[in-house]
Amino acid sequence: MKASELVVKGTVIATEPYVPIDERSHRRPYTKLTFKISKVISGEKRLNGKTISILEMGDENLKFEGILNSKVGQSNIAFLIDVNESTNLETKLYGIYGAYKGKFIEDNNSRKYFRGTP
């Protein structure tokens, strides 16, 4: 997790299917999360309170073993990497570092965070 560029706590406010059209991605389906940051744990502190876009592997039709897809309203801690190296926050995309290893989901009852396992 030391290789992640940004570690944030926040809430998923929207999701949408996303398929990159480039040779690197092999047209794998992702879910694009609109994520409202409540706290920057590590990285660019200027992002506190901002909304960012995060790509998550899989979508509603294709699930990857051990990777729980995020839902609207869910509170997460995410270890992120810069996917497209854009300097414009509106077009910048982040990815979850290490797939399931880089995302922790808050349990609404216990208020503790957990992650899926493969």
PDB file of C-alpha atoms in Angstrom:
ATOM      1  CA  MET A   1       0.000   0.000   0.000  1.00  0.00           C
ATOM      2  CA  LYS A   2       3.023   2.275   0.264  1.00  0.00           C
ATOM      3  CA  ALA A   3       2.931   2.677  -3.529  1.00  0.00           C
ATOM      4  CA  SER A   4      -0.505   4.323  -3.471  1.00  0.00           C
ATOM      5  CA  GLU A   5      -0.404   8.019  -4.318  1.00  0.00           C
ATOM      6  CA  LEU A   6      -3.537   9.007  -2.451  1.00  0.00           C
ATOM      7  CA  VAL A   7      -5.357   7.487   0.533  1.00  0.00           C
ATOM      8  CA  VAL A   8      -8.841   8.857   1.156  1.00  0.00           C
ATOM      9  CA  LYS A   9     -11.957   8.318   3.213  1.00  0.00           C
ATOM     10  CA  GLY A  10     -15.280   9.235   1.663  1.00  0.00           C
ATOM     11  CA  THR A  11     -18.624   8.240   0.220  1.00  0.00           C
ATOM     12  CA  VAL A  12     -19.688   6.832  -3.138  1.00  0.00           C
ATOM     13  CA  ILE A  13     -22.267   9.274  -4.521  1.00  0.00           C
ATOM     14  CA  ALA A  14     -22.770   7.734  -7.990  1.00  0.00           C
ATOM     15  CA  THR A  15     -21.741   4.739 -10.100  1.00  0.00           C
ATOM     16  CA  GLU A  16     -21.762   4.132 -13.847  1.00  0.00           C
ATOM     17  CA  PRO A  17     -20.410   1.482 -16.233  1.00  0.00           C
ATOM     18  CA  TYR A  18     -17.095   2.387 -17.843  1.00  0.00           C
ATOM     19  CA  VAL A  19     -15.111   0.594 -20.555  1.00  0.00           C
ATOM     20  CA  PRO A  20     -11.802   2.232 -21.511  1.00  0.00           C
ATOM     21  CA  ILE A  21     -11.046   2.321 -25.213  1.00  0.00           C
ATOM     22  CA  ASP A  22      -7.302   1.790 -25.255  1.00  0.00           C
ATOM     23  CA  GLU A  23      -4.980  -1.125 -25.890  1.00  0.00           C
ATOM     24  CA  ARG A  24      -3.708  -1.290 -22.306  1.00  0.00           C
ATOM     25  CA  SER A  25      -7.090  -2.033 -20.767  1.00  0.00           C
ATOM     26  CA  HIS A  26      -8.136  -4.749 -23.254  1.00  0.00           C
ATOM     27  CA  ARG A  27     -11.664  -3.264 -22.964  1.00  0.00           C
ATOM     28  CA  ARG A  28     -12.205  -4.756 -19.521  1.00  0.00           C
ATOM     29  CA  PRO A  29     -15.346  -3.459 -17.852  1.00  0.00           C
ATOM     30  CA  TYR A  30     -15.022  -1.159 -14.878  1.00  0.00           C
ATOM     31  CA  THR A  31     -17.380   0.772 -12.686  1.00  0.00           C
ATOM     32  CA  LYS A  32     -16.672   4.498 -12.508  1.00  0.00           C
ATOM     33  CA  LEU A  33     -17.340   5.788  -9.009  1.00  0.00           C
ATOM     34  CA  THR A  34     -18.094   9.403  -8.221  1.00  0.00           C
ATOM     35  CA  PHE A  35     -16.482   9.665  -4.803  1.00  0.00           C
ATOM     36  CA  LYS A  36     -16.889  12.535  -2.314  1.00  0.00           C
ATOM     37  CA  ILE A  37     -13.764  12.808  -0.162  1.00  0.00           C
ATOM     38  CA  SER A  38     -14.382  13.529   3.515  1.00  0.00           C
ATOM     39  CA  LYS A  39     -10.753  13.127   4.580  1.00  0.00           C
ATOM     40  CA  VAL A  40      -7.410  12.845   2.799  1.00  0.00           C
ATOM     41  CA  ILE A  41      -5.389  10.433   4.910  1.00  0.00           C
ATOM     42  CA  SER A  42      -2.277  10.614   2.736  1.00  0.00           C
ATOM     43  CA  GLY A  43      -1.534  12.620  -0.389  1.00  0.00           C
ATOM     44  CA  GLU A  44      -2.914  15.875  -1.788  1.00  0.00           C
ATOM     45  CA  LYS A  45      -4.648  17.588   1.147  1.00  0.00           C
ATOM     46  CA  ARG A  46      -6.250  20.103  -1.255  1.00  0.00           C
ATOM     47  CA  LEU A  47      -8.638  17.294  -2.265  1.00  0.00           C
ATOM     48  CA  ASN A  48     -10.436  17.391   1.121  1.00  0.00           C
ATOM     49  CA  GLY A  49     -14.130  17.948   0.382  1.00  0.00           C
ATOM     50  CA  LYS A  50     -13.657  17.459  -3.377  1.00  0.00           C
ATOM     51  CA  THR A  51     -15.299  14.897  -5.642  1.00  0.00           C
ATOM     52  CA  ILE A  52     -13.094  12.547  -7.679  1.00  0.00           C
ATOM     53  CA  SER A  53     -13.609   9.690 -10.150  1.00  0.00           C
ATOM     54  CA  ILE A  54     -12.367   6.205  -9.258  1.00  0.00           C
ATOM     55  CA  LEU A  55     -12.288   3.183 -11.572  1.00  0.00           C
ATOM     56  CA  GLU A  56     -13.198  -0.089  -9.898  1.00  0.00           C
ATOM     57  CA  MET A  57     -12.666  -3.457 -11.621  1.00  0.00           C
ATOM     58  CA  GLY A  58     -15.847  -5.180 -12.785  1.00  0.00           C
ATOM     59  CA  ASP A  59     -19.394  -3.987 -13.249  1.00  0.00           C
ATOM     60  CA  GLU A  60     -22.906  -5.219 -12.523  1.00  0.00           C
ATOM     61  CA  ASN A  61     -22.516  -8.024 -15.086  1.00  0.00           C
ATOM     62  CA  LEU A  62     -18.897  -9.062 -14.522  1.00  0.00           C
ATOM     63  CA  LYS A  63     -17.740  -9.658 -10.963  1.00  0.00           C
ATOM     64  CA  PHE A  64     -14.170 -10.437 -10.002  1.00  0.00           C
ATOM     65  CA  GLU A  65     -13.702 -12.954  -7.219  1.00  0.00           C
ATOM     66  CA  GLY A  66     -13.062 -11.204  -3.925  1.00  0.00           C
ATOM     67  CA  ILE A  67     -13.837  -7.727  -5.204  1.00  0.00           C
ATOM     68  CA  LEU A  68     -17.002  -6.290  -3.722  1.00  0.00           C
ATOM     69  CA  ASN A  69     -18.439  -3.649  -6.009  1.00  0.00           C
ATOM     70  CA  SER A  70     -19.148  -0.316  -4.351  1.00  0.00           C
ATOM     71  CA  LYS A  71     -22.677   0.948  -3.896  1.00  0.00           C
ATOM     72  CA  VAL A  72     -24.069   4.472  -3.738  1.00  0.00           C
ATOM     73  CA  GLY A  73     -24.042   5.730  -0.151  1.00  0.00           C
ATOM     74  CA  GLN A  74     -21.237   3.403   0.892  1.00  0.00           C
ATOM     75  CA  SER A  75     -18.378   4.801   2.969  1.00  0.00           C
ATOM     76  CA  ASN A  76     -14.926   3.567   1.913  1.00  0.00           C
ATOM     77  CA  ILE A  77     -11.276   4.055   2.642  1.00  0.00           C
ATOM     78  CA  ALA A  78      -9.412   3.740  -0.659  1.00  0.00           C
ATOM     79  CA  PHE A  79      -5.733   3.473  -1.558  1.00  0.00           C
ATOM     80  CA  LEU A  80      -5.492   5.084  -4.989  1.00  0.00           C
ATOM     81  CA  ILE A  81      -3.153   5.463  -7.931  1.00  0.00           C
ATOM     82  CA  ASP A  82      -3.336   7.934 -10.812  1.00  0.00           C
ATOM     83  CA  VAL A  83      -4.679   6.094 -13.871  1.00  0.00           C
ATOM     84  CA  ASN A  84      -4.583   8.694 -16.628  1.00  0.00           C
ATOM     85  CA  GLU A  85      -2.125  11.314 -15.323  1.00  0.00           C
ATOM     86  CA  SER A  86      -4.528  14.169 -16.078  1.00  0.00           C
ATOM     87  CA  THR A  87      -3.890  17.460 -14.303  1.00  0.00           C
ATOM     88  CA  ASN A  88      -7.565  18.458 -14.586  1.00  0.00           C
ATOM     89  CA  LEU A  89      -9.546  17.144 -11.587  1.00  0.00           C
ATOM     90  CA  GLU A  90     -12.704  16.871 -13.721  1.00  0.00           C
ATOM     91  CA  THR A  91     -11.060  14.413 -16.156  1.00  0.00           C
ATOM     92  CA  LYS A  92      -8.618  12.752 -13.756  1.00  0.00           C
ATOM     93  CA  LEU A  93      -9.192   9.077 -13.032  1.00  0.00           C
ATOM     94  CA  TYR A  94      -7.898   7.173 -10.039  1.00  0.00           C
ATOM     95  CA  GLY A  95      -7.683   3.409  -9.702  1.00  0.00           C
ATOM     96  CA  ILE A  96      -7.815   1.299  -6.562  1.00  0.00           C
ATOM     97  CA  TYR A  97      -4.310   0.063  -5.804  1.00  0.00           C
ATOM     98  CA  GLY A  98      -4.136  -3.727  -5.605  1.00  0.00           C
ATOM     99  CA  ALA A  99      -7.826  -4.272  -6.475  1.00  0.00           C
ATOM    100  CA  TYR A 100      -9.467  -5.782  -3.357  1.00  0.00           C
ATOM    101  CA  LYS A 101      -6.427  -4.995  -1.183  1.00  0.00           C
ATOM    102  CA  GLY A 102      -6.800  -1.252  -1.670  1.00  0.00           C
ATOM    103  CA  LYS A 103     -10.415  -0.736  -0.617  1.00  0.00           C
ATOM    104  CA  PHE A 104     -11.977  -0.977   2.820  1.00  0.00           C
ATOM    105  CA  ILE A 105     -15.761  -0.759   3.251  1.00  0.00           C
ATOM    106  CA  GLU A 106     -17.434   0.607   6.371  1.00  0.00           C
ATOM    107  CA  ASP A 107     -19.861  -1.722   8.128  1.00  0.00           C
ATOM    108  CA  ASN A 108     -22.887   0.429   8.998  1.00  0.00           C
ATOM    109  CA  ASN A 109     -23.588  -1.429  12.244  1.00  0.00           C
ATOM    110  CA  SER A 110     -20.127  -1.710  13.818  1.00  0.00           C
ATOM    111  CA  ARG A 111     -18.608   1.361  12.061  1.00  0.00           C
ATOM    112  CA  LYS A 112     -15.503  -0.781  11.428  1.00  0.00           C
ATOM    113  CA  TYR A 113     -13.903  -1.209   8.026  1.00  0.00           C
ATOM    114  CA  PHE A 114     -13.410  -4.525   6.217  1.00  0.00           C
ATOM    115  CA  ARG A 115     -12.283  -5.694   2.790  1.00  0.00           C
ATOM    116  CA  GLY A 116     -13.334  -8.529   0.527  1.00  0.00           C
ATOM    117  CA  THR A 117     -11.075 -11.539   0.195  1.00  0.00           C
ATOM    118  CA  PRO A 118     -10.326 -13.487  -2.980  1.00  0.00           C
TER     119      PRO A 118
END
